[in-house]
PDB file of C-alpha atoms in Angstrom:
ATOM      1  CA  MET A 433     -59.871  -9.394 -68.138  1.00 78.00           C
ATOM      2  CA  THR A 434     -60.444 -12.995 -69.215  1.00 93.00           C
ATOM      3  CA  TYR A 435     -58.993 -14.217 -72.510  1.00 96.00           C
ATOM      4  CA  ARG A 436     -61.650 -16.165 -74.444  1.00 96.00           C
ATOM      5  CA  VAL A 437     -60.801 -19.222 -76.576  1.00 97.00           C
ATOM      6  CA  SER A 438     -63.076 -21.518 -78.589  1.00 98.00           C
ATOM      7  CA  LEU A 439     -62.024 -24.853 -80.110  1.00 98.00           C
ATOM      8  CA  VAL A 440     -64.038 -25.892 -83.150  1.00 98.00           C
ATOM      9  CA  CYS A 441     -64.494 -29.051 -85.228  1.00 98.00           C
ATOM     10  CA  MET A 442     -67.326 -30.397 -87.353  1.00 97.00           C
ATOM     11  CA  GLY A 443     -69.819 -31.852 -84.863  1.00 97.00           C
ATOM     12  CA  ASN A 444     -68.281 -31.116 -81.430  1.00 98.00           C
ATOM     13  CA  ILE A 445     -68.248 -34.731 -80.281  1.00 98.00           C
ATOM     14  CA  CYS A 446     -64.669 -35.858 -81.037  1.00 98.00           C
ATOM     15  CA  ARG A 447     -61.778 -33.490 -81.701  1.00 98.00           C
ATOM     16  CA  SER A 448     -62.804 -30.150 -80.222  1.00 98.00           C
ATOM     17  CA  PRO A 449     -64.172 -31.577 -76.966  1.00 98.00           C
ATOM     18  CA  MET A 450     -61.037 -33.705 -76.553  1.00 98.00           C
ATOM     19  CA  ALA A 451     -58.992 -30.551 -77.115  1.00 98.00           C
ATOM     20  CA  GLU A 452     -61.127 -28.604 -74.643  1.00 98.00           C
ATOM     21  CA  VAL A 453     -60.665 -31.186 -71.875  1.00 98.00           C
ATOM     22  CA  VAL A 454     -56.916 -31.494 -72.435  1.00 98.00           C
ATOM     23  CA  LEU A 455     -56.351 -27.754 -72.864  1.00 98.00           C
ATOM     24  CA  ARG A 456     -58.344 -26.938 -69.724  1.00 98.00           C
ATOM     25  CA  GLN A 457     -56.093 -29.217 -67.647  1.00 98.00           C
ATOM     26  CA  THR A 458     -52.949 -27.942 -69.382  1.00 98.00           C
ATOM     27  CA  LEU A 459     -53.916 -24.325 -68.696  1.00 98.00           C
ATOM     28  CA  ASP A 460     -54.525 -25.185 -65.030  1.00 97.00           C
ATOM     29  CA  GLU A 461     -51.091 -26.810 -64.840  1.00 97.00           C
ATOM     30  CA  HIS A 462     -49.557 -23.603 -66.212  1.00 97.00           C
ATOM     31  CA  GLY A 463     -51.489 -21.424 -63.738  1.00 96.00           C
ATOM     32  CA  LEU A 464     -53.687 -19.950 -66.468  1.00 97.00           C
ATOM     33  CA  GLY A 465     -57.030 -21.572 -65.640  1.00 91.00           C
ATOM     34  CA  GLY A 466     -58.490 -18.434 -64.097  1.00 93.00           C
ATOM     35  CA  LYS A 467     -57.258 -16.237 -66.945  1.00 97.00           C
ATOM     36  CA  VAL A 468     -58.764 -18.145 -69.884  1.00 97.00           C
ATOM     37  CA  ALA A 469     -62.432 -18.867 -70.604  1.00 96.00           C
ATOM     38  CA  LEU A 470     -62.541 -21.976 -72.771  1.00 96.00           C
ATOM     39  CA  ASP A 471     -65.266 -23.721 -74.746  1.00 97.00           C
ATOM     40  CA  SER A 472     -65.713 -25.913 -77.789  1.00 98.00           C
ATOM     41  CA  ALA A 473     -68.286 -26.111 -80.567  1.00 98.00           C
ATOM     42  CA  GLY A 474     -69.075 -27.614 -83.938  1.00 98.00           C
ATOM     43  CA  THR A 475     -69.645 -25.866 -87.228  1.00 97.00           C
ATOM     44  CA  GLY A 476     -72.583 -28.210 -87.786  1.00 96.00           C
ATOM     45  CA  GLY A 477     -75.559 -28.802 -85.517  1.00 94.00           C
ATOM     46  CA  TRP A 478     -76.077 -32.553 -85.982  1.00 95.00           C
ATOM     47  CA  HIS A 479     -75.028 -33.532 -82.459  1.00 97.00           C
ATOM     48  CA  VAL A 480     -76.208 -30.548 -80.381  1.00 97.00           C
ATOM     49  CA  GLY A 481     -76.878 -31.717 -76.817  1.00 97.00           C
ATOM     50  CA  SER A 482     -75.148 -35.078 -77.291  1.00 98.00           C
ATOM     51  CA  PRO A 483     -72.308 -36.294 -75.094  1.00 98.00           C
ATOM     52  CA  MET A 484     -68.807 -36.752 -76.418  1.00 98.00           C
ATOM     53  CA  ASP A 485     -68.263 -39.741 -78.720  1.00 98.00           C
ATOM     54  CA  GLU A 486     -67.778 -42.766 -76.443  1.00 97.00           C
ATOM     55  CA  ARG A 487     -64.445 -43.622 -78.052  1.00 98.00           C
ATOM     56  CA  ALA A 488     -63.146 -40.106 -77.386  1.00 98.00           C
ATOM     57  CA  ALA A 489     -64.324 -40.281 -73.772  1.00 98.00           C
ATOM     58  CA  GLU A 490     -62.729 -43.719 -73.310  1.00 98.00           C
ATOM     59  CA  VAL A 491     -59.361 -42.598 -74.651  1.00 98.00           C
ATOM     60  CA  LEU A 492     -59.438 -39.484 -72.481  1.00 98.00           C
ATOM     61  CA  ALA A 493     -60.351 -41.526 -69.398  1.00 98.00           C
ATOM     62  CA  ARG A 494     -57.514 -43.968 -70.075  1.00 97.00           C
ATOM     63  CA  TYR A 495     -55.116 -41.026 -69.684  1.00 97.00           C
ATOM     64  CA  GLY A 496     -56.810 -39.472 -66.654  1.00 97.00           C
ATOM     65  CA  TYR A 497     -59.073 -36.913 -68.313  1.00 98.00           C
ATOM     66  CA  ASP A 498     -62.825 -36.580 -67.706  1.00 98.00           C
ATOM     67  CA  GLY A 499     -64.948 -35.797 -70.755  1.00 97.00           C
ATOM     68  CA  SER A 500     -68.271 -36.808 -69.197  1.00 97.00           C
ATOM     69  CA  PRO A 501     -69.662 -33.292 -68.594  1.00 97.00           C
ATOM     70  CA  HIS A 502     -69.398 -32.361 -72.283  1.00 98.00           C
ATOM     71  CA  ARG A 503     -72.503 -31.692 -74.353  1.00 98.00           C
ATOM     72  CA  ALA A 504     -72.134 -30.748 -78.002  1.00 98.00           C
ATOM     73  CA  ARG A 505     -73.110 -27.314 -79.186  1.00 97.00           C
ATOM     74  CA  GLN A 506     -72.990 -25.463 -82.479  1.00 97.00           C
ATOM     75  CA  PHE A 507     -70.644 -22.516 -82.885  1.00 96.00           C
ATOM     76  CA  ASP A 508     -72.282 -19.122 -82.618  1.00 90.00           C
ATOM     77  CA  PHE A 509     -69.943 -16.195 -82.688  1.00 83.00           C
ATOM     78  CA  ASP A 510     -69.746 -14.518 -79.359  1.00 76.00           C
ATOM     79  CA  ARG A 511     -66.711 -12.425 -78.492  1.00 86.00           C
ATOM     80  CA  TYR A 512     -63.578 -14.573 -78.655  1.00 94.00           C
ATOM     81  CA  ASP A 513     -59.968 -13.527 -78.556  1.00 95.00           C
ATOM     82  CA  LEU A 514     -58.893 -16.713 -80.320  1.00 97.00           C
ATOM     83  CA  ILE A 515     -60.836 -19.316 -82.303  1.00 98.00           C
ATOM     84  CA  LEU A 516     -59.033 -22.565 -83.112  1.00 98.00           C
ATOM     85  CA  ALA A 517     -60.195 -24.879 -85.885  1.00 98.00           C
ATOM     86  CA  MET A 518     -59.222 -28.529 -85.969  1.00 98.00           C
ATOM     87  CA  ASP A 519     -58.875 -28.610 -89.773  1.00 98.00           C
ATOM     88  CA  ARG A 520     -58.817 -26.391 -92.854  1.00 98.00           C
ATOM     89  CA  GLU A 521     -62.458 -27.087 -93.748  1.00 98.00           C
ATOM     90  CA  ASN A 522     -63.641 -25.773 -90.389  1.00 98.00           C
ATOM     91  CA  LEU A 523     -61.135 -22.918 -90.543  1.00 98.00           C
ATOM     92  CA  LYS A 524     -62.670 -21.797 -93.838  1.00 97.00           C
ATOM     93  CA  ALA A 525     -66.218 -22.103 -92.441  1.00 96.00           C
ATOM     94  CA  LEU A 526     -65.293 -20.054 -89.373  1.00 96.00           C
ATOM     95  CA  ARG A 527     -63.586 -17.320 -91.352  1.00 95.00           C
ATOM     96  CA  SER A 528     -66.761 -16.919 -93.403  1.00 93.00           C
ATOM     97  CA  VAL A 529     -68.897 -16.109 -90.326  1.00 91.00           C
ATOM     98  CA  VAL A 530     -66.699 -14.267 -87.830  1.00 92.00           C
ATOM     99  CA  PRO A 531     -65.957 -10.557 -88.048  1.00 89.00           C
ATOM    100  CA  ALA A 532     -62.884  -9.483 -89.992  1.00 86.00           C
ATOM    101  CA  GLY A 533     -59.848  -9.212 -87.770  1.00 87.00           C
ATOM    102  CA  THR A 534     -60.879 -12.090 -85.505  1.00 91.00           C
ATOM    103  CA  ASP A 535     -57.911 -14.329 -84.683  1.00 96.00           C
ATOM    104  CA  VAL A 536     -58.872 -17.673 -86.248  1.00 97.00           C
ATOM    105  CA  ARG A 537     -56.165 -20.320 -86.646  1.00 98.00           C
ATOM    106  CA  LEU A 538     -55.549 -24.033 -86.905  1.00 98.00           C
ATOM    107  CA  PHE A 539     -55.146 -25.572 -83.446  1.00 98.00           C
ATOM    108  CA  ARG A 540     -52.021 -27.510 -84.414  1.00 98.00           C
ATOM    109  CA  SER A 541     -50.294 -24.269 -85.392  1.00 98.00           C
ATOM    110  CA  PHE A 542     -49.340 -24.106 -81.697  1.00 98.00           C
ATOM    111  CA  ASP A 543     -47.486 -27.438 -81.837  1.00 98.00           C
ATOM    112  CA  PRO A 544     -43.871 -26.470 -82.573  1.00 96.00           C
ATOM    113  CA  ASP A 545     -43.178 -29.923 -84.057  1.00 97.00           C
ATOM    114  CA  ALA A 546     -46.173 -29.956 -86.427  1.00 98.00           C
ATOM    115  CA  PRO A 547     -45.631 -29.044 -90.061  1.00 98.00           C
ATOM    116  CA  GLU A 548     -47.176 -25.808 -91.297  1.00 97.00           C
ATOM    117  CA  GLY A 549     -50.881 -26.263 -92.027  1.00 97.00           C
ATOM    118  CA  ALA A 550     -51.132 -29.443 -89.920  1.00 98.00           C
ATOM    119  CA  GLU A 551     -54.661 -30.514 -89.043  1.00 98.00           C
ATOM    120  CA  VAL A 552     -56.175 -32.695 -86.358  1.00 98.00           C
ATOM    121  CA  PRO A 553     -57.703 -35.538 -88.429  1.00 98.00           C
ATOM    122  CA  ASP A 554     -61.305 -36.519 -87.846  1.00 98.00           C
ATOM    123  CA  PRO A 555     -61.299 -39.950 -86.144  1.00 98.00           C
ATOM    124  CA  TYR A 556     -65.092 -40.383 -86.272  1.00 97.00           C
ATOM    125  CA  TYR A 557     -65.231 -42.964 -89.072  1.00 96.00           C
ATOM    126  CA  GLY A 558     -62.224 -44.966 -87.899  1.00 95.00           C
ATOM    127  CA  GLY A 559     -61.275 -47.066 -84.916  1.00 93.00           C
ATOM    128  CA  ARG A 560     -60.044 -46.219 -81.440  1.00 93.00           C
ATOM    129  CA  ASP A 561     -56.464 -45.861 -82.688  1.00 96.00           C
ATOM    130  CA  GLY A 562     -57.499 -42.660 -84.464  1.00 98.00           C
ATOM    131  CA  PHE A 563     -58.597 -41.195 -81.141  1.00 98.00           C
ATOM    132  CA  GLU A 564     -55.214 -42.075 -79.649  1.00 98.00           C
ATOM    133  CA  ILE A 565     -53.519 -40.180 -82.487  1.00 98.00           C
ATOM    134  CA  VAL A 566     -55.812 -37.199 -81.939  1.00 98.00           C
ATOM    135  CA  LEU A 567     -55.028 -37.193 -78.218  1.00 98.00           C
ATOM    136  CA  GLY A 568     -51.292 -37.044 -78.896  1.00 98.00           C
ATOM    137  CA  GLN A 569     -51.722 -34.170 -81.348  1.00 98.00           C
ATOM    138  CA  VAL A 570     -54.059 -32.325 -78.988  1.00 98.00           C
ATOM    139  CA  LYS A 571     -51.662 -32.669 -76.062  1.00 98.00           C
ATOM    140  CA  ALA A 572     -48.759 -31.251 -78.091  1.00 98.00           C
ATOM    141  CA  ALA A 573     -50.801 -28.299 -79.370  1.00 98.00           C
ATOM    142  CA  ALA A 574     -52.284 -27.638 -75.907  1.00 98.00           C
ATOM    143  CA  GLU A 575     -48.809 -27.432 -74.398  1.00 98.00           C
ATOM    144  CA  GLY A 576     -47.676 -25.019 -77.106  1.00 98.00           C
ATOM    145  CA  LEU A 577     -50.806 -22.899 -76.721  1.00 98.00           C
ATOM    146  CA  ALA A 578     -50.354 -22.748 -72.935  1.00 98.00           C
ATOM    147  CA  ARG A 579     -46.801 -21.452 -73.403  1.00 97.00           C
ATOM    148  CA  TYR A 580     -48.038 -18.934 -75.987  1.00 97.00           C
ATOM    149  CA  LEU A 581     -50.747 -17.662 -73.639  1.00 97.00           C
ATOM    150  CA  ALA A 582     -48.429 -17.592 -70.610  1.00 96.00           C
ATOM    151  CA  ASP A 583     -46.191 -15.148 -72.497  1.00 93.00           C
ATOM    152  CA  ARG A 584     -49.144 -12.901 -73.326  1.00 92.00           C
ATOM    153  CA  LEU A 585     -51.290 -13.070 -70.218  1.00 91.00           C
ATOM    154  CA  ASP A 586     -48.698 -12.574 -67.484  1.00 75.00           C
TER     155      ASP A 586
END
């Protein structure tokens, strides 16, 4: 049985697609790629069909990740085992539409060094340095999530 995970931010062009790309590679490195179905989405539909923000793609590429296949989509509840929001605003929006009992958390809750309630900040209105910060936070949370899943899926 495949474990299904969705990563969610506001428009699905910055944070959640960066997290999807990084987490996919991290899961592969931990031998979990075939055990986890992974996607990303936005709570809003403004960017549906658009590629990843060029600054996000550039930062990913600088560190050896490929975000070029990404196309934004809006979240529609399917059957997920785990839904991960990038911030509290999206967490609240998700909890209002998914069935009770669905595991919905903040993505950074898997980073053991992040404070409780830590969010991935939206870099959209800032410069490239914000995307660098997001990448660091995403990498730390992805590593923690991979360890969490390895313990549960083996």
